[in-house]
């Protein structure tokens, strides 16, 4: 295809060769060449972008995969988007398969909702649309002032289970925590398999973390509870006289349990992100104790940080299957249990449909709210 006549161009905002592999696969499927640009870090770690061809009046797609150096990848994307904006590109569409900081989408005490901040920064830099995959929380789409297409990797992972997991009919889908139960239920219903949910002190669900904008803890009337008297010099104010404020009872998780029978079955744990793997390793050990004879883990984004490859290799986990939304070739060399599913096909089709003004509904067939 003649790129100049196609009306759109595809650029990669990554400065490392390993991170451009997904961009190359997408452009091969589209039949176009990757746009000419140079992205690099100067000696003082400042990001510099140089676009080597005219983009005036064209629709530009920026493919940005996020390696371990998350903050550098964000700056590369922001600087390239702004460079294209000032070069008079008509539309700038970010293809960000794994959206960084997506776990920081809720207020934690006196923290901040960093995901919202990043959404505002992308809009300010010039992006007009985003294509991403399996956001950690679907409500993140509401942070943006422009359209967001949140694609799903589940069809590719389901296909892998059907084609690559021997005797998958004898499998059971496992939710590592109650918060992952909806995703696991979706897989179980599509594969016509059973469902098990793990619950207990070994798992660390986000819903159990302190949430909301917490003021200093309220204090009961000191006349009734002398042990709660304010220390001298404290600026914390006591409640109005005569008011008794109830104190929230502290949570105490029960010993870890598995709701559902996994004995003599293949256990398939599904999640959206696998980063620190300690929880997955602990879950695999419990499932082995309960009689599961094989343990698979399916996740969209394989961040696999720190010692994850070594821990997986030494664990009871038989196989970890992730997509190529995040580069992880180094981790695969360290641990042969890690397998990759290519999702460049759906990303390329999304680019083609958006450029041609076609409906995206085809890419969301049979996708429900809970998927």
Short mmCIF file of C-alpha atoms in Angstrom, two decimals:
data_model
loop_
_atom_site.label_atom_id
_atom_site.label_comp_id
_atom_site.label_asym_id
_atom_site.label_seq_id
_atom_site.Cartn_x
_atom_site.Cartn_y
_atom_site.Cartn_z
CA UNK A 1 0.00 0.00 0.00
CA UNK A 2 1.25 3.49 -0.76
CA UNK A 3 1.43 5.07 2.65
CA UNK A 4 1.33 8.60 1.30
CA UNK A 5 -2.02 7.91 -0.38
CA UNK A 6 -3.56 5.91 2.44
CA UNK A 7 -4.43 9.03 4.40
CA UNK A 8 -3.02 7.70 7.65
CA UNK A 9 0.31 6.71 9.08
CA UNK A 10 1.44 4.52 11.94
CA UNK A 11 4.31 5.51 14.22
CA UNK A 12 5.98 3.81 17.15
CA UNK A 13 6.83 6.02 20.12
CA UNK A 14 9.23 3.52 21.70
CA UNK A 15 12.96 4.17 21.87
CA UNK A 16 13.90 0.49 22.40
CA UNK A 17 13.89 -2.15 19.68
CA UNK A 18 12.19 -4.79 21.86
CA UNK A 19 9.20 -2.50 22.39
CA UNK A 20 8.62 -1.93 18.67
CA UNK A 21 7.91 -5.59 17.85
CA UNK A 22 4.14 -5.22 18.32
CA UNK A 23 4.12 -2.09 16.13
CA UNK A 24 5.91 -4.00 13.35
CA UNK A 25 3.39 -6.85 13.51
CA UNK A 26 0.47 -4.41 13.32
CA UNK A 27 1.88 -2.54 10.32
CA UNK A 28 2.58 -5.85 8.54
CA UNK A 29 -1.07 -6.82 8.94
CA UNK A 30 -2.18 -3.39 7.70
CA UNK A 31 0.16 -3.52 4.72
CA UNK A 32 1.78 -0.16 5.55
CA UNK A 33 5.25 0.94 6.54
CA UNK A 34 6.09 2.16 10.01
CA UNK A 35 6.40 5.96 10.05
CA UNK A 36 9.88 7.44 10.01
CA UNK A 37 10.78 8.98 13.34
CA UNK A 38 13.56 8.97 15.88
CA UNK A 39 12.85 8.62 19.61
CA UNK A 40 15.78 8.66 21.99
CA UNK A 41 17.00 9.68 25.42
CA UNK A 42 19.65 12.34 25.78
CA UNK A 43 22.53 12.01 28.22
CA UNK A 44 20.51 13.75 30.93
CA UNK A 45 17.56 11.33 30.30
CA UNK A 46 15.39 13.93 28.55
CA UNK A 47 13.20 12.47 25.81
CA UNK A 48 13.64 13.80 22.29
CA UNK A 49 11.43 13.01 19.28
CA UNK A 50 12.17 13.86 15.66
CA UNK A 51 9.46 13.11 13.07
CA UNK A 52 11.19 12.52 9.72
CA UNK A 53 8.23 12.94 7.33
CA UNK A 54 5.29 15.23 6.74
CA UNK A 55 2.08 14.44 8.63
CA UNK A 56 0.10 17.56 7.74
CA UNK A 57 -3.63 16.86 7.45
CA UNK A 58 -3.28 13.12 8.08
CA UNK A 59 -4.64 10.75 10.71
CA UNK A 60 -1.79 9.42 12.82
CA UNK A 61 -1.79 6.28 14.94
CA UNK A 62 0.89 6.12 17.66
CA UNK A 63 1.58 2.61 18.93
CA UNK A 64 3.10 2.68 22.39
CA UNK A 65 3.85 -0.49 24.30
CA UNK A 66 4.90 0.03 27.89
CA UNK A 67 8.07 -1.78 29.03
CA UNK A 68 9.44 -1.84 32.57
CA UNK A 69 10.47 1.83 32.38
CA UNK A 70 6.88 3.08 32.54
CA UNK A 71 7.58 6.77 33.07
CA UNK A 72 9.95 6.98 30.11
CA UNK A 73 7.34 5.33 27.89
CA UNK A 74 4.74 7.88 28.99
CA UNK A 75 7.06 10.79 28.21
CA UNK A 76 7.86 9.30 24.79
CA UNK A 77 4.17 9.13 24.00
CA UNK A 78 3.44 12.65 25.26
CA UNK A 79 6.37 14.23 23.40
CA UNK A 80 5.57 12.43 20.15
CA UNK A 81 1.88 13.33 20.34
CA UNK A 82 2.75 16.98 20.90
CA UNK A 83 5.30 16.90 18.05
CA UNK A 84 2.63 15.55 15.69
CA UNK A 85 0.11 18.10 16.94
CA UNK A 86 2.47 20.98 16.23
CA UNK A 87 3.19 19.42 12.81
CA UNK A 88 -0.50 19.89 11.91
CA UNK A 89 -1.64 16.26 12.01
CA UNK A 90 -5.42 16.05 11.56
CA UNK A 91 -6.12 13.37 14.20
CA UNK A 92 -3.74 11.71 16.64
CA UNK A 93 -4.89 8.33 17.92
CA UNK A 94 -2.96 6.50 20.61
CA UNK A 95 -2.78 2.70 20.46
CA UNK A 96 -1.84 1.81 24.05
CA UNK A 97 -2.53 -1.92 24.55
CA UNK A 98 -1.59 -1.78 28.24
CA UNK A 99 -2.64 1.50 29.83
CA UNK A 100 -0.12 2.39 32.58
CA UNK A 101 -1.14 3.52 36.05
CA UNK A 102 -4.52 1.83 35.55
CA UNK A 103 -4.33 0.33 39.05
CA UNK A 104 -4.17 3.83 40.50
CA UNK A 105 -7.73 4.66 39.49
CA UNK A 106 -9.17 5.02 43.01
CA UNK A 107 -8.51 7.43 45.82
CA UNK A 108 -6.30 5.92 48.54
CA UNK A 109 -6.30 8.01 51.71
CA UNK A 110 -4.42 11.22 50.83
CA UNK A 111 -3.06 9.89 47.56
CA UNK A 112 -4.27 10.80 44.09
CA UNK A 113 -6.04 9.26 41.12
CA UNK A 114 -2.98 9.14 38.88
CA UNK A 115 -4.89 7.48 36.04
CA UNK A 116 -7.09 10.57 35.75
CA UNK A 117 -3.99 12.78 35.68
CA UNK A 118 -2.51 10.72 32.85
CA UNK A 119 -5.75 10.95 30.88
CA UNK A 120 -5.66 14.75 31.17
CA UNK A 121 -2.01 14.85 30.11
CA UNK A 122 -2.69 12.78 26.98
CA UNK A 123 -5.55 15.07 25.98
CA UNK A 124 -3.40 18.15 26.53
CA UNK A 125 -0.58 16.65 24.44
CA UNK A 126 -2.92 16.35 21.47
CA UNK A 127 -4.42 12.86 21.45
CA UNK A 128 -7.99 12.71 20.11
CA UNK A 129 -8.77 9.00 20.56
CA UNK A 130 -7.31 5.96 22.33
CA UNK A 131 -7.36 2.25 21.53
CA UNK A 132 -6.46 0.10 24.52
CA UNK A 133 -7.11 -3.41 25.80
CA UNK A 134 -8.62 -4.76 29.01
CA UNK A 135 -8.48 -1.70 31.23
CA UNK A 136 -8.05 -2.65 34.87
CA UNK A 137 -11.39 -0.96 35.59
CA UNK A 138 -13.80 -0.15 32.77
CA UNK A 139 -14.82 3.06 34.54
CA UNK A 140 -11.40 4.49 33.59
CA UNK A 141 -12.94 5.37 30.22
CA UNK A 142 -14.85 8.13 32.01
CA UNK A 143 -11.56 9.90 32.84
CA UNK A 144 -11.06 10.85 29.20
CA UNK A 145 -12.52 13.80 27.30
CA UNK A 146 -12.26 11.90 24.00
CA UNK A 147 -13.37 8.45 22.74
CA UNK A 148 -11.78 5.30 24.17
CA UNK A 149 -12.07 1.84 22.57
CA UNK A 150 -11.41 -0.79 25.23
CA UNK A 151 -10.78 -3.99 23.26
CA UNK A 152 -10.87 -7.47 24.82
CA UNK A 153 -8.20 -10.17 24.75
CA UNK A 154 -10.52 -12.89 26.07
CA UNK A 155 -11.38 -14.36 22.61
CA UNK A 156 -7.68 -15.07 22.01
CA UNK A 157 -7.16 -16.57 25.46
CA UNK A 158 -10.30 -18.68 25.15
CA UNK A 159 -9.08 -19.95 21.79
CA UNK A 160 -5.73 -20.85 23.37
CA UNK A 161 -7.47 -22.85 26.09
CA UNK A 162 -9.53 -24.78 23.54
CA UNK A 163 -6.58 -25.52 21.24
CA UNK A 164 -3.55 -25.78 23.54
CA UNK A 165 -4.78 -27.08 26.91
CA UNK A 166 -5.07 -30.88 26.72
CA UNK A 167 -8.38 -32.24 28.00
CA UNK A 168 -9.63 -28.71 28.76
CA UNK A 169 -13.14 -30.15 29.24
CA UNK A 170 -11.86 -31.46 32.56
CA UNK A 171 -10.78 -27.96 33.63
CA UNK A 172 -12.29 -25.54 36.10
CA UNK A 173 -11.96 -21.76 35.94
CA UNK A 174 -10.61 -20.21 39.15
CA UNK A 175 -10.94 -16.65 40.42
CA UNK A 176 -7.89 -15.81 42.55
CA UNK A 177 -10.00 -13.44 44.65
CA UNK A 178 -13.68 -12.51 44.90
CA UNK A 179 -12.99 -9.31 42.95
CA UNK A 180 -11.97 -11.42 39.93
CA UNK A 181 -15.09 -13.59 40.06
CA UNK A 182 -16.95 -11.78 37.26
CA UNK A 183 -14.10 -12.25 34.81
CA UNK A 184 -13.75 -15.90 35.78
CA UNK A 185 -17.50 -16.43 35.44
CA UNK A 186 -17.37 -15.03 31.90
CA UNK A 187 -14.68 -17.55 30.93
CA UNK A 188 -16.51 -20.42 32.63
CA UNK A 189 -19.80 -19.68 30.86
CA UNK A 190 -18.17 -19.43 27.44
CA UNK A 191 -16.21 -22.67 27.87
CA UNK A 192 -19.13 -24.46 29.60
CA UNK A 193 -16.91 -25.20 32.60
CA UNK A 194 -17.26 -25.01 36.36
CA UNK A 195 -16.21 -22.07 38.51
CA UNK A 196 -14.21 -21.88 41.74
CA UNK A 197 -13.41 -18.80 43.83
CA UNK A 198 -10.53 -18.44 46.27
CA UNK A 199 -10.98 -16.35 49.39
CA UNK A 200 -8.93 -15.79 52.49
CA UNK A 201 -5.94 -14.09 54.05
CA UNK A 202 -3.44 -15.08 51.34
CA UNK A 203 -5.18 -12.94 48.71
CA UNK A 204 -5.00 -9.16 48.70
CA UNK A 205 -8.04 -7.70 46.99
CA UNK A 206 -8.10 -4.03 46.05
CA UNK A 207 -11.55 -3.71 47.59
CA UNK A 208 -10.02 -4.53 50.98
CA UNK A 209 -7.60 -1.64 50.87
CA UNK A 210 -8.40 1.65 52.60
CA UNK A 211 -10.42 3.76 50.22
CA UNK A 212 -11.90 7.27 50.17
CA UNK A 213 -10.67 10.63 51.35
CA UNK A 214 -10.00 9.86 55.01
CA UNK A 215 -10.04 12.61 57.58
CA UNK A 216 -8.26 12.03 60.89
CA UNK A 217 -10.14 9.25 62.71
CA UNK A 218 -13.15 10.41 64.66
CA UNK A 219 -13.03 10.26 68.44
CA UNK A 220 -15.89 9.35 70.73
CA UNK A 221 -17.01 11.45 73.66
CA UNK A 222 -14.05 11.36 76.01
CA UNK A 223 -16.30 11.24 79.08
CA UNK A 224 -17.50 7.76 78.11
CA UNK A 225 -14.16 6.54 76.77
CA UNK A 226 -11.29 8.00 78.77
CA UNK A 227 -8.82 5.89 76.80
CA UNK A 228 -9.57 7.96 73.70
CA UNK A 229 -8.58 11.30 75.16
CA UNK A 230 -6.72 13.60 72.79
CA UNK A 231 -3.03 14.11 73.51
CA UNK A 232 -1.95 17.56 74.59
CA UNK A 233 -1.25 19.87 71.67
CA UNK A 234 -3.33 17.80 69.23
CA UNK A 235 -5.22 19.80 66.59
CA UNK A 236 -7.76 17.05 66.05
CA UNK A 237 -11.21 18.15 67.20
CA UNK A 238 -13.51 15.94 69.20
CA UNK A 239 -17.15 15.35 68.14
CA UNK A 240 -19.94 17.58 69.35
CA UNK A 241 -20.77 16.99 73.02
CA UNK A 242 -23.17 14.09 73.52
CA UNK A 243 -22.59 12.55 70.06
CA UNK A 244 -21.40 8.96 69.93
CA UNK A 245 -19.84 8.07 66.56
CA UNK A 246 -19.69 4.34 65.77
CA UNK A 247 -16.23 2.88 65.14
CA UNK A 248 -15.84 0.63 62.10
CA UNK A 249 -15.01 -2.91 63.12
CA UNK A 250 -11.62 -4.07 61.77
CA UNK A 251 -11.62 -6.73 59.06
CA UNK A 252 -10.23 -10.15 59.81
CA UNK A 253 -9.93 -12.52 56.88
CA UNK A 254 -10.55 -16.22 57.43
CA UNK A 255 -7.94 -18.84 56.49
CA UNK A 256 -7.72 -19.23 52.73
CA UNK A 257 -10.48 -21.38 51.28
CA UNK A 258 -11.51 -22.55 47.82
CA UNK A 259 -15.21 -22.36 47.06
CA UNK A 260 -15.69 -25.09 44.49
CA UNK A 261 -14.29 -28.57 43.86
CA UNK A 262 -10.94 -28.60 42.03
CA UNK A 263 -9.96 -32.17 42.91
CA UNK A 264 -8.73 -34.13 39.88
CA UNK A 265 -9.22 -31.11 37.61
CA UNK A 266 -7.11 -28.69 35.59
CA UNK A 267 -7.25 -25.32 37.35
CA UNK A 268 -7.16 -22.25 35.10
CA UNK A 269 -6.70 -18.97 36.98
CA UNK A 270 -7.78 -15.91 34.96
CA UNK A 271 -6.92 -12.27 35.61
CA UNK A 272 -6.21 -9.07 33.67
CA UNK A 273 -2.68 -8.32 34.95
CA UNK A 274 0.09 -10.55 36.25
CA UNK A 275 2.91 -8.51 37.75
CA UNK A 276 4.17 -9.56 41.18
CA UNK A 277 3.43 -13.26 41.17
CA UNK A 278 3.53 -14.11 44.88
CA UNK A 279 -0.27 -14.27 45.09
CA UNK A 280 -0.46 -16.51 42.02
CA UNK A 281 2.22 -18.82 43.41
CA UNK A 282 0.38 -19.07 46.74
CA UNK A 283 -2.89 -19.75 44.93
CA UNK A 284 -1.27 -22.51 42.86
CA UNK A 285 0.04 -24.21 46.01
CA UNK A 286 -3.41 -24.18 47.60
CA UNK A 287 -5.02 -25.56 44.44
CA UNK A 288 -2.42 -28.37 44.33
CA UNK A 289 -3.23 -29.21 47.94
CA UNK A 290 -6.93 -29.33 47.02
CA UNK A 291 -6.22 -31.91 44.30
CA UNK A 292 -5.78 -29.95 41.06
CA UNK A 293 -3.23 -31.77 38.90
CA UNK A 294 -2.36 -28.90 36.52
CA UNK A 295 -2.30 -25.14 37.05
CA UNK A 296 -2.60 -22.63 34.23
CA UNK A 297 -2.65 -18.84 34.55
CA UNK A 298 -4.28 -16.70 31.85
CA UNK A 299 -3.76 -12.94 31.87
CA UNK A 300 -3.93 -10.16 29.31
CA UNK A 301 -0.97 -8.09 30.46
CA UNK A 302 2.20 -9.93 31.47
CA UNK A 303 4.25 -7.32 33.31
CA UNK A 304 6.17 -10.02 35.20
CA UNK A 305 8.28 -7.63 37.25
CA UNK A 306 11.23 -8.31 39.55
CA UNK A 307 11.81 -12.03 40.22
CA UNK A 308 8.57 -13.18 38.61
CA UNK A 309 10.19 -15.55 36.06
CA UNK A 310 12.24 -17.32 38.75
CA UNK A 311 9.27 -17.62 41.11
CA UNK A 312 7.09 -19.04 38.34
CA UNK A 313 9.77 -21.55 37.35
CA UNK A 314 10.12 -22.79 40.93
CA UNK A 315 6.37 -22.89 41.65
CA UNK A 316 3.59 -25.41 41.12
CA UNK A 317 2.35 -23.39 38.13
CA UNK A 318 2.56 -25.40 34.89
CA UNK A 319 2.06 -22.58 32.40
CA UNK A 320 1.53 -18.79 32.31
CA UNK A 321 -0.21 -17.51 29.18
CA UNK A 322 -0.16 -13.78 28.45
CA UNK A 323 -0.63 -11.61 25.37
CA UNK A 324 2.01 -9.43 23.71
CA UNK A 325 0.51 -6.13 24.92
CA UNK A 326 3.68 -5.79 27.03
CA UNK A 327 7.14 -6.91 25.79
CA UNK A 328 8.39 -9.83 27.86
CA UNK A 329 10.91 -11.68 25.70
CA UNK A 330 13.59 -11.47 28.38
CA UNK A 331 11.26 -13.08 30.93
CA UNK A 332 10.46 -15.89 28.48
CA UNK A 333 14.15 -16.69 28.15
CA UNK A 334 14.36 -16.95 31.95
CA UNK A 335 11.24 -19.10 32.29
CA UNK A 336 10.04 -21.49 29.54
CA UNK A 337 6.66 -21.79 31.30
CA UNK A 338 5.67 -18.35 29.95
CA UNK A 339 3.73 -18.51 26.66
CA UNK A 340 2.59 -15.64 24.44
CA UNK A 341 -0.63 -15.07 22.48
CA UNK A 342 -0.48 -12.53 19.65
CA UNK A 343 -3.23 -9.87 19.67
CA UNK A 344 -1.86 -7.72 16.83
CA UNK A 345 -4.74 -8.90 14.62
CA UNK A 346 -7.49 -7.16 16.61
CA UNK A 347 -5.40 -4.00 17.09
CA UNK A 348 -4.74 -3.79 13.35
CA UNK A 349 -8.43 -4.31 12.58
CA UNK A 350 -9.37 -1.55 15.05
CA UNK A 351 -6.99 0.85 13.30
CA UNK A 352 -8.41 -0.04 9.88
CA UNK A 353 -12.01 0.40 11.00
CA UNK A 354 -11.40 3.72 12.72
CA UNK A 355 -9.59 5.13 9.70
CA UNK A 356 -12.33 3.96 7.32
CA UNK A 357 -15.11 5.21 9.59
CA UNK A 358 -16.54 1.72 10.03
CA UNK A 359 -18.41 0.48 13.07
CA UNK A 360 -16.38 -1.07 15.88
CA UNK A 361 -19.32 -3.27 16.91
CA UNK A 362 -17.85 -6.26 15.06
CA UNK A 363 -14.92 -6.31 17.50
CA UNK A 364 -17.29 -6.42 20.48
CA UNK A 365 -19.54 -9.26 19.36
CA UNK A 366 -20.96 -11.22 22.32
CA UNK A 367 -19.08 -8.94 24.74
CA UNK A 368 -21.12 -8.19 27.85
CA UNK A 369 -20.72 -5.56 30.55
CA UNK A 370 -19.01 -8.04 32.86
CA UNK A 371 -16.38 -9.12 30.30
#
